[in-house]
Coordinates of C-alpha atoms in Angstrom, one line a residue:
M464 CA 0.0 0.0 0.0
S465 CA 1.4 3.3 -1.0
E466 CA 2.6 5.7 1.9
H467 CA 2.0 8.8 -0.2
L468 CA -0.8 11.1 0.8
H469 CA -1.8 13.9 -1.9
W470 CA -2.7 17.0 0.0
D471 CA -5.0 19.2 -2.1
P472 CA -6.8 21.4 0.1
L473 CA -9.6 22.7 -2.7
L474 CA -10.4 19.2 -3.3
I475 CA -10.9 18.6 0.5
Q476 CA -12.9 21.7 1.2
R477 CA -15.2 20.6 -1.8
Y478 CA -15.9 17.2 -0.3
N479 CA -15.9 18.2 3.2
R480 CA -19.4 17.3 4.2
P481 CA -21.0 15.5 7.2
G482 CA -21.0 11.5 6.9
P483 CA -20.8 8.7 9.3
R484 CA -17.5 7.2 10.6
Y485 CA -18.7 3.5 9.5
T486 CA -17.7 1.7 12.6
S487 CA -20.9 0.0 11.7
Y488 CA -23.2 -0.6 8.7
P489 CA -26.0 0.1 8.9
T490 CA -24.9 3.0 11.2
A491 CA -26.5 3.4 14.6
V492 CA -29.0 5.7 13.5
E493 CA -30.8 3.0 11.7
F494 CA -31.1 0.9 14.8
L495 CA -34.7 0.1 15.6
P496 CA -36.5 0.2 18.9
V497 CA -36.8 -3.2 20.8
E498 CA -40.1 -4.3 22.5
S499 CA -38.6 -7.5 24.2
D500 CA -35.5 -9.6 24.7
Q501 CA -36.2 -11.7 21.7
P502 CA -33.9 -10.1 19.2
E503 CA -31.1 -10.5 21.8
Q504 CA -32.0 -14.0 22.5
D505 CA -32.3 -14.8 18.8
A506 CA -28.6 -13.4 18.2
Y507 CA -27.1 -15.4 20.9
T508 CA -28.9 -18.5 19.7
Q509 CA -27.9 -18.1 16.1
R510 CA -24.1 -17.1 16.9
D511 CA -21.5 -19.5 15.9
P512 CA -20.2 -20.6 19.2
N513 CA -16.6 -21.3 17.8
R514 CA -16.2 -17.4 17.1
P515 CA -14.0 -15.5 19.6
L516 CA -15.1 -12.8 21.7
S517 CA -14.6 -9.1 22.1
L518 CA -15.7 -7.6 25.3
Y519 CA -16.4 -3.8 25.5
L520 CA -17.3 -2.3 29.3
H521 CA -18.5 1.4 29.3
I522 CA -17.3 3.1 32.4
P523 CA -19.2 6.5 32.3
F524 CA -17.9 8.2 35.3
C525 CA -15.7 11.4 35.1
R526 CA -14.5 13.6 37.8
H527 CA -14.4 16.8 35.4
V528 CA -16.2 17.7 32.5
C529 CA -14.3 18.3 29.2
Y530 CA -16.3 21.0 27.3
Y531 CA -15.5 19.5 23.9
C532 CA -16.8 15.9 24.9
G533 CA -19.8 14.3 23.1
C534 CA -19.4 10.8 25.1
N535 CA -22.0 9.2 27.2
K536 CA -20.8 10.1 30.7
I537 CA -21.9 10.9 34.5
V538 CA -19.8 13.7 35.9
T539 CA -19.3 13.2 39.8
R540 CA -16.5 13.3 42.4
D541 CA -18.2 10.8 44.6
M542 CA -16.1 7.7 44.4
D543 CA -19.0 5.5 45.9
R544 CA -21.2 6.6 42.9
A545 CA -19.8 3.9 40.9
L546 CA -20.9 0.9 43.3
P547 CA -24.5 0.6 42.2
Y548 CA -23.5 0.8 38.6
L549 CA -20.9 -1.9 38.9
D550 CA -23.4 -4.0 40.5
L551 CA -25.9 -3.7 37.6
L552 CA -22.7 -4.2 35.3
K553 CA -22.1 -7.6 36.7
Q554 CA -25.6 -8.4 36.6
E555 CA -25.7 -7.7 32.9
I556 CA -22.6 -9.7 32.3
K557 CA -23.9 -12.5 34.2
A558 CA -27.1 -12.5 32.0
K559 CA -25.5 -12.4 28.9
H560 CA -22.7 -15.0 29.6
A561 CA -25.5 -17.4 30.5
M562 CA -26.7 -17.2 26.9
L563 CA -23.3 -18.0 25.5
K564 CA -23.4 -21.6 24.0
T565 CA -19.9 -23.7 24.3
A566 CA -17.7 -24.2 21.3
D567 CA -16.7 -27.6 19.7
D568 CA -14.1 -28.0 22.7
G569 CA -16.8 -27.8 25.2
Q570 CA -15.6 -24.3 26.5
L571 CA -16.6 -21.0 25.7
A572 CA -14.7 -19.3 22.9
P573 CA -11.8 -17.4 24.2
V574 CA -12.0 -13.7 24.8
E575 CA -9.3 -12.3 22.4
Q576 CA -10.1 -8.5 22.9
L577 CA -11.2 -6.5 25.9
H578 CA -11.7 -2.7 26.0
L579 CA -12.6 -0.5 28.9
G580 CA -14.0 3.0 27.7
G581 CA -15.7 5.8 29.1
G582 CA -16.1 8.2 30.6
T583 CA -12.9 7.6 32.5
P584 CA -12.4 3.9 33.4
T585 CA -9.7 4.9 35.9
F586 CA -12.4 6.8 37.8
L587 CA -12.7 3.3 39.4
T588 CA -10.7 2.7 42.5
D589 CA -8.0 0.0 42.1
D590 CA -10.1 -2.3 44.2
Q591 CA -13.0 -1.8 41.9
L592 CA -10.8 -2.4 38.9
R593 CA -9.6 -5.7 40.4
D594 CA -13.0 -6.8 41.5
L595 CA -14.4 -6.3 38.1
M596 CA -11.4 -8.0 36.3
D597 CA -11.6 -11.0 38.7
Y598 CA -15.4 -11.2 38.0
L599 CA -14.8 -11.3 34.3
K600 CA -12.1 -13.8 34.4
A601 CA -14.3 -16.1 36.6
L602 CA -16.9 -16.3 33.8
F603 CA -14.9 -16.0 30.6
R604 CA -11.8 -17.8 29.1
F605 CA -9.2 -15.0 28.2
S606 CA -6.9 -15.9 25.4
E607 CA -3.2 -16.3 26.4
S608 CA -2.0 -15.6 22.7
D609 CA 0.5 -12.9 22.2
T610 CA -2.0 -11.3 19.8
A611 CA -4.7 -11.0 22.4
D612 CA -5.6 -7.3 22.9
F613 CA -6.7 -6.0 26.2
S614 CA -6.9 -2.1 26.5
I615 CA -8.0 0.6 28.4
E616 CA -8.6 4.4 28.0
I617 CA -6.8 6.5 30.6
D618 CA -7.0 10.3 31.4
P619 CA -3.6 11.0 32.6
R620 CA -4.9 13.5 35.3
E621 CA -6.8 10.6 36.6
L622 CA -4.1 7.9 37.1
R623 CA -3.0 7.0 40.7
P624 CA 0.3 5.9 41.7
G625 CA 0.3 2.2 41.0
T626 CA -2.8 1.8 39.1
L627 CA -0.8 1.3 35.6
T628 CA 1.1 -1.5 37.6
L629 CA -2.1 -3.1 38.6
L630 CA -3.5 -3.0 35.0
R631 CA -0.4 -4.6 33.7
E632 CA -0.5 -7.4 36.3
M633 CA -4.3 -8.0 35.5
G634 CA -3.2 -8.5 31.7
F635 CA -3.8 -5.1 30.1
N636 CA -1.1 -4.8 27.3
R637 CA -2.4 -1.5 25.7
V638 CA -3.2 1.8 27.0
S639 CA -4.9 4.8 25.3
Y640 CA -3.9 8.3 26.7
G641 CA -6.5 11.0 26.0
V642 CA -4.1 14.2 25.5
Q643 CA -6.1 16.2 23.0
D644 CA -3.6 19.3 23.2
L645 CA -0.6 20.2 25.2
N646 CA -1.2 24.0 24.9
P647 CA -2.1 25.6 28.3
K648 CA -4.5 28.2 26.8
V649 CA -6.5 25.4 24.7
Q650 CA -6.3 23.1 27.8
E651 CA -7.9 25.9 29.9
A652 CA -10.6 26.6 27.3
V653 CA -11.9 23.0 27.3
N654 CA -11.5 22.4 31.1
R655 CA -8.8 19.7 30.6
V656 CA -5.5 21.0 32.0
Q657 CA -2.6 18.4 32.0
P658 CA 0.8 19.8 32.0
E659 CA 3.2 18.3 29.4
S660 CA 5.3 16.8 32.1
M661 CA 2.4 14.7 33.3
V662 CA 2.0 13.2 29.8
R663 CA 5.7 12.4 29.7
D664 CA 5.4 10.7 33.0
V665 CA 2.6 8.4 32.3
M666 CA 4.2 7.5 28.8
S667 CA 7.4 6.6 30.6
Q668 CA 5.6 4.5 33.3
A669 CA 3.8 2.5 30.6
R670 CA 7.1 1.8 28.7
A671 CA 8.8 0.9 31.8
L672 CA 6.0 -1.8 32.7
G673 CA 5.9 -3.3 29.1
F674 CA 2.7 -2.3 27.8
R675 CA 2.8 -3.5 24.1
S676 CA 1.1 -0.7 22.6
I677 CA 0.5 3.1 23.6
N678 CA -2.0 5.2 21.8
I679 CA -2.3 9.0 22.1
D680 CA -5.6 10.9 21.2
L681 CA -5.3 14.4 19.8
I682 CA -8.2 16.8 18.6
Y683 CA -7.6 19.6 16.1
G684 CA -10.2 22.3 15.8
L685 CA -10.5 23.2 19.6
P686 CA -10.8 26.8 20.9
H687 CA -7.5 28.9 20.5
Q688 CA -5.8 26.3 18.5
T689 CA -3.4 27.8 15.7
L690 CA -1.3 26.1 13.4
E691 CA 1.9 27.2 15.4
S692 CA 0.5 26.1 18.6
F693 CA -0.6 22.5 17.4
D694 CA 2.7 22.3 15.6
A695 CA 4.5 22.6 19.1
T696 CA 2.0 20.0 20.4
L697 CA 2.9 17.7 17.7
S698 CA 6.7 18.2 18.2
A699 CA 6.3 17.0 21.7
I700 CA 4.1 14.0 21.0
I701 CA 6.6 12.9 18.2
E702 CA 9.3 12.9 20.7
L703 CA 7.4 10.7 23.0
R704 CA 7.0 8.2 20.1
P705 CA 3.7 6.5 20.9
D706 CA 2.8 3.6 18.9
R707 CA -0.5 4.8 17.6
L708 CA -1.9 8.3 17.2
S709 CA -5.7 9.2 16.8
I710 CA -6.1 12.7 15.6
F711 CA -9.9 13.6 15.7
N712 CA -11.7 16.3 14.1
Y713 CA -13.5 18.4 16.8
A714 CA -17.3 18.6 15.8
H715 CA -18.7 21.7 17.4
L716 CA -22.3 20.7 18.0
P717 CA -23.8 22.8 21.1
E718 CA -27.3 22.1 20.2
R719 CA -26.6 18.2 20.9
F720 CA -23.9 18.3 23.5
K721 CA -24.5 20.5 26.5
P722 CA -20.9 20.7 27.6
Q723 CA -19.9 22.3 24.2
R724 CA -22.1 25.3 25.1
R725 CA -19.2 26.4 27.4
I726 CA -17.1 26.8 24.3
N727 CA -17.2 30.3 22.5
G728 CA -17.4 29.6 18.9
D729 CA -15.6 32.7 18.0
D730 CA -12.6 31.1 19.6
L731 CA -12.5 28.1 17.3
P732 CA -10.0 28.2 14.5
P733 CA -11.5 29.3 11.2
A734 CA -12.0 26.6 8.6
D735 CA -8.9 27.3 6.4
E736 CA -6.6 27.1 9.7
K737 CA -8.3 24.0 10.8
L738 CA -7.6 22.5 7.5
A739 CA -4.0 23.7 7.7
I740 CA -3.5 22.0 11.1
L741 CA -4.7 18.8 9.4
G742 CA -2.4 19.2 6.7
R743 CA 0.5 19.8 9.1
C744 CA -0.3 16.8 11.2
I745 CA -0.2 14.7 8.1
T746 CA 3.2 16.0 7.0
R747 CA 5.0 16.0 10.4
L748 CA 3.7 12.3 11.2
S749 CA 4.6 11.0 7.9
E750 CA 8.2 12.5 8.1
A751 CA 8.4 11.2 11.6
G752 CA 7.8 7.8 10.2
Y753 CA 4.2 7.0 11.1
H754 CA 2.1 4.9 8.6
Y755 CA -1.3 6.7 7.7
V756 CA -3.9 3.7 8.6
G757 CA -6.8 5.7 7.5
M758 CA -9.7 8.1 8.8
D759 CA -8.0 9.7 11.8
H760 CA -5.4 6.8 12.7
F761 CA -1.7 6.8 12.5
A762 CA 0.7 4.0 13.6
L763 CA 4.3 3.1 13.5
P764 CA 5.1 0.6 10.7
E765 CA 5.8 -2.2 13.2
D766 CA 2.6 -1.6 15.1
E767 CA -0.2 -4.3 14.8
L768 CA -2.6 -2.0 13.0
A769 CA 0.0 -1.1 10.2
V770 CA 1.2 -4.7 9.9
A771 CA -2.3 -6.0 9.6
Q772 CA -3.3 -3.5 7.0
S773 CA -0.3 -4.5 4.9
R774 CA -1.3 -8.0 5.1
G775 CA -4.7 -7.3 4.1
E776 CA -6.1 -8.3 7.5
L777 CA -7.4 -5.1 8.9
H778 CA -11.1 -4.7 10.2
R779 CA -13.2 -2.0 11.5
N780 CA -15.9 -2.0 14.2
F781 CA -17.3 0.0 17.1
Q782 CA -13.8 0.3 18.6
G783 CA -12.4 1.7 15.3
Y784 CA -9.7 0.1 13.4
T785 CA -8.9 -3.4 14.9
T786 CA -7.1 -6.7 14.2
H787 CA -9.8 -8.8 15.8
G788 CA -12.4 -8.3 13.3
N789 CA -13.5 -12.1 13.4
C790 CA -14.8 -11.6 17.0
D791 CA -18.5 -11.2 18.2
L792 CA -18.5 -8.0 20.1
L793 CA -20.4 -8.1 23.6
G794 CA -20.9 -4.7 25.0
F795 CA -21.8 -4.0 28.5
G796 CA -22.9 -0.9 30.4
I797 CA -25.0 2.0 29.2
S798 CA -25.1 3.0 25.6
S799 CA -22.5 0.1 24.8
I800 CA -23.2 -1.8 21.4
S801 CA -22.9 -5.4 20.6
Q802 CA -22.2 -7.0 17.3
I803 CA -23.3 -10.7 17.3
G804 CA -23.4 -12.4 13.9
D805 CA -25.8 -10.5 11.9
Y806 CA -27.3 -8.4 14.8
Y807 CA -26.4 -5.2 16.3
L808 CA -27.7 -4.5 19.9
Q809 CA -27.5 -1.2 21.6
N810 CA -28.1 -0.7 25.4
R811 CA -30.2 2.0 27.0
V812 CA -28.3 5.2 27.2
T813 CA -29.2 6.5 30.8
E814 CA -28.3 5.0 34.1
A815 CA -31.8 5.0 35.2
T816 CA -33.6 3.0 32.2
Y817 CA -30.5 0.8 32.0
A818 CA -31.2 -0.1 36.0
E819 CA -35.0 -0.4 35.3
A820 CA -34.4 -2.9 32.7
L821 CA -32.0 -5.1 34.8
N822 CA -34.1 -4.7 38.0
A823 CA -37.0 -6.1 36.1
D824 CA -34.9 -9.1 35.2
S825 CA -34.8 -8.0 31.6
L826 CA -31.9 -7.2 29.2
P827 CA -31.0 -3.6 28.9
T828 CA -31.3 -3.6 25.2
W829 CA -32.7 -0.4 23.9
K830 CA -32.3 -0.7 19.9
Q831 CA -31.2 -3.3 17.4
R832 CA -30.7 -4.1 13.9
Q833 CA -30.6 -7.5 11.9
V834 CA -28.7 -6.8 8.9
T835 CA -29.9 -7.9 5.4
T836 CA -28.2 -9.5 2.6
D837 CA -28.0 -6.0 1.1
D838 CA -26.4 -4.7 4.1
L839 CA -23.8 -7.4 4.3
I840 CA -22.8 -6.7 0.7
R841 CA -22.5 -2.9 1.3
R842 CA -20.8 -3.5 4.7
R843 CA -18.1 -5.6 2.9
V844 CA -17.5 -2.8 0.3
I845 CA -17.2 -0.1 2.9
T846 CA -15.0 -2.2 5.1
E847 CA -12.7 -3.0 2.3
L848 CA -12.4 0.6 1.2
L849 CA -11.9 1.9 4.7
C850 CA -9.3 -0.7 5.8
H851 CA -7.5 -1.4 2.3
L852 CA -8.5 1.3 -0.1
T853 CA -9.4 -1.3 -2.9
L854 CA -12.2 -3.6 -3.7
S855 CA -12.1 -6.5 -6.1
Y856 CA -15.4 -7.3 -7.9
D857 CA -14.3 -10.9 -8.2
Q858 CA -14.0 -11.3 -4.4
L859 CA -17.5 -9.8 -3.9
D860 CA -19.0 -11.9 -6.5
Q861 CA -17.8 -14.9 -5.2
E862 CA -18.7 -14.2 -1.4
F863 CA -22.2 -13.2 -2.2
T864 CA -22.7 -14.8 -5.6
I865 CA -23.7 -11.6 -7.4
E866 CA -22.8 -9.5 -10.3
S867 CA -21.6 -6.8 -8.1
R868 CA -21.0 -4.1 -11.0
E869 CA -24.6 -4.6 -11.9
Y870 CA -25.8 -5.0 -8.2
L871 CA -23.8 -1.6 -7.3
A872 CA -24.4 0.2 -10.3
D873 CA -26.4 3.1 -8.7
S874 CA -23.5 3.4 -6.3
L875 CA -20.9 3.3 -8.7
E876 CA -22.4 6.1 -10.6
R877 CA -22.5 8.2 -7.5
L878 CA -18.6 7.7 -7.5
H879 CA -18.3 9.3 -11.0
P880 CA -17.5 13.0 -9.5
M881 CA -14.7 11.5 -7.4
R882 CA -13.3 9.4 -10.3
D883 CA -13.3 12.6 -12.4
D884 CA -11.5 14.5 -9.7
G885 CA -9.0 11.7 -9.6
L886 CA -10.0 10.3 -6.2
V887 CA -10.9 6.8 -7.1
D888 CA -10.0 4.5 -9.9
L889 CA -13.1 2.5 -11.5
T890 CA -11.6 -0.3 -13.4
S891 CA -13.3 -3.5 -15.0
N892 CA -12.4 -5.4 -12.1
A893 CA -12.0 -3.3 -9.1
I894 CA -12.6 0.1 -7.1
R895 CA -9.4 1.7 -6.0
I896 CA -8.8 4.7 -3.8
T897 CA -6.0 6.8 -5.1
D898 CA -3.2 8.5 -3.3
K899 CA -5.2 11.7 -3.8
G900 CA -8.4 10.2 -2.5
R901 CA -7.2 8.5 0.7
L902 CA -8.1 11.2 3.1
L903 CA -11.6 11.4 1.5
V904 CA -12.2 7.6 1.5
R905 CA -15.1 8.3 3.8
N906 CA -16.9 10.2 1.0
A907 CA -16.4 7.2 -1.4
C908 CA -18.1 4.9 1.3
M909 CA -21.1 7.4 1.5
A910 CA -21.7 6.3 -2.1
F911 CA -22.7 2.9 -1.1
D912 CA -24.8 3.9 2.0
T913 CA -28.3 3.4 0.9
Y914 CA -29.6 4.7 4.1
L915 CA -27.6 8.1 3.9
Q916 CA -29.8 9.4 1.3
H917 CA -32.8 9.7 3.5
H918 CA -31.3 11.4 6.4
E919 CA -30.0 14.7 7.3
Q920 CA -26.3 14.6 7.2
Q921 CA -25.8 17.2 10.1
R922 CA -26.2 14.4 12.5
F923 CA -22.8 13.3 11.6
S924 CA -19.4 14.9 11.9
K925 CA -17.7 16.4 8.7
A926 CA -15.3 14.2 6.7
I927 CA -12.1 16.1 7.6

């Protein structure tokens, strides 16, 4: 795969319109309300018991509110606030565990991936983290493979002495640090003040403890950011040499996310400077030896994501790019989403309704979607383009027994403007995203989204 990214600001501005991130297809806005536990029971009954498992646990608590945040969170400084939630979480875990069938070897399929997200998972005390992991390990069989991926999101401000050591002892091998920006003025504007020295310290600790992969999250488009200020942040981050970088576009949607109302829109960088910041990110990270995986993600060439992409083995799910696309994903906690076989299942999004369902001995499922054959075909197209930038018609024909060029004729026609602009190649046997189009691959995927035509695109963030 080419490492070259073609930067054309005019083309990027032309195609910079809102669209899904395609961590699923159909996307979550297409999920339908559930009236009973039946869809989830069907999903577990129909799943292949030999498929390995991926577990996601949503820990919604934060001690401080970050003004840019659009995550599902509960802001509190009361450490005991998590106790009733953890009891409910265990109740859900137990209920879903009981629905799993054993594999051919008489055991449950192994857990190959675990991720604790939030919120701030390290809001939990060390004892609470240990108790939760002990509970999971008593029920599930965790893979001992070198490729197993057990990760946690960490706010550097909320990392107690000894917690990283505990996490490593419990089997976590990957951490993701939310840094966002190192400029003090930007940090104050978004209520997330963390000195550069703090970030350096937690990076050093993770390296010393032998975590296999360290990710850092950055956000461009925050208040008071300039090309020069973010360039300084990049210099410091490149020096720290994280294995992965996620560089997200800040979407200012104060009408949807209440904390964002504390951000003065006049303080946000103008569109041309925001675009210049992204261009600088790409240039500097490429010069520093990082591989552009896609969307917002960069990785060192030896990192598992980059290696998987080079081998044609990269996948995408609700956790973003992943090397474990062969797993059934079980989500636990408020707002979490499961992907089991042909089903998507989303939990209730408030603590009150989540508790109400579990206290009534019901599953806390809020919405679901069983994918159709058409969904599966289009999901394959979108996944291949996002992960590998190319799609073979022969591969699609064989997998789904269709004439794909005829089946996708309307979608391919929608790609003609991108073809004419040199962003995609449409040959007799394949679709290929060009170097010029890599930053706009999301737009190419939108051509295959049959649902998108019926929705207001403003519910999604912009492509760049």
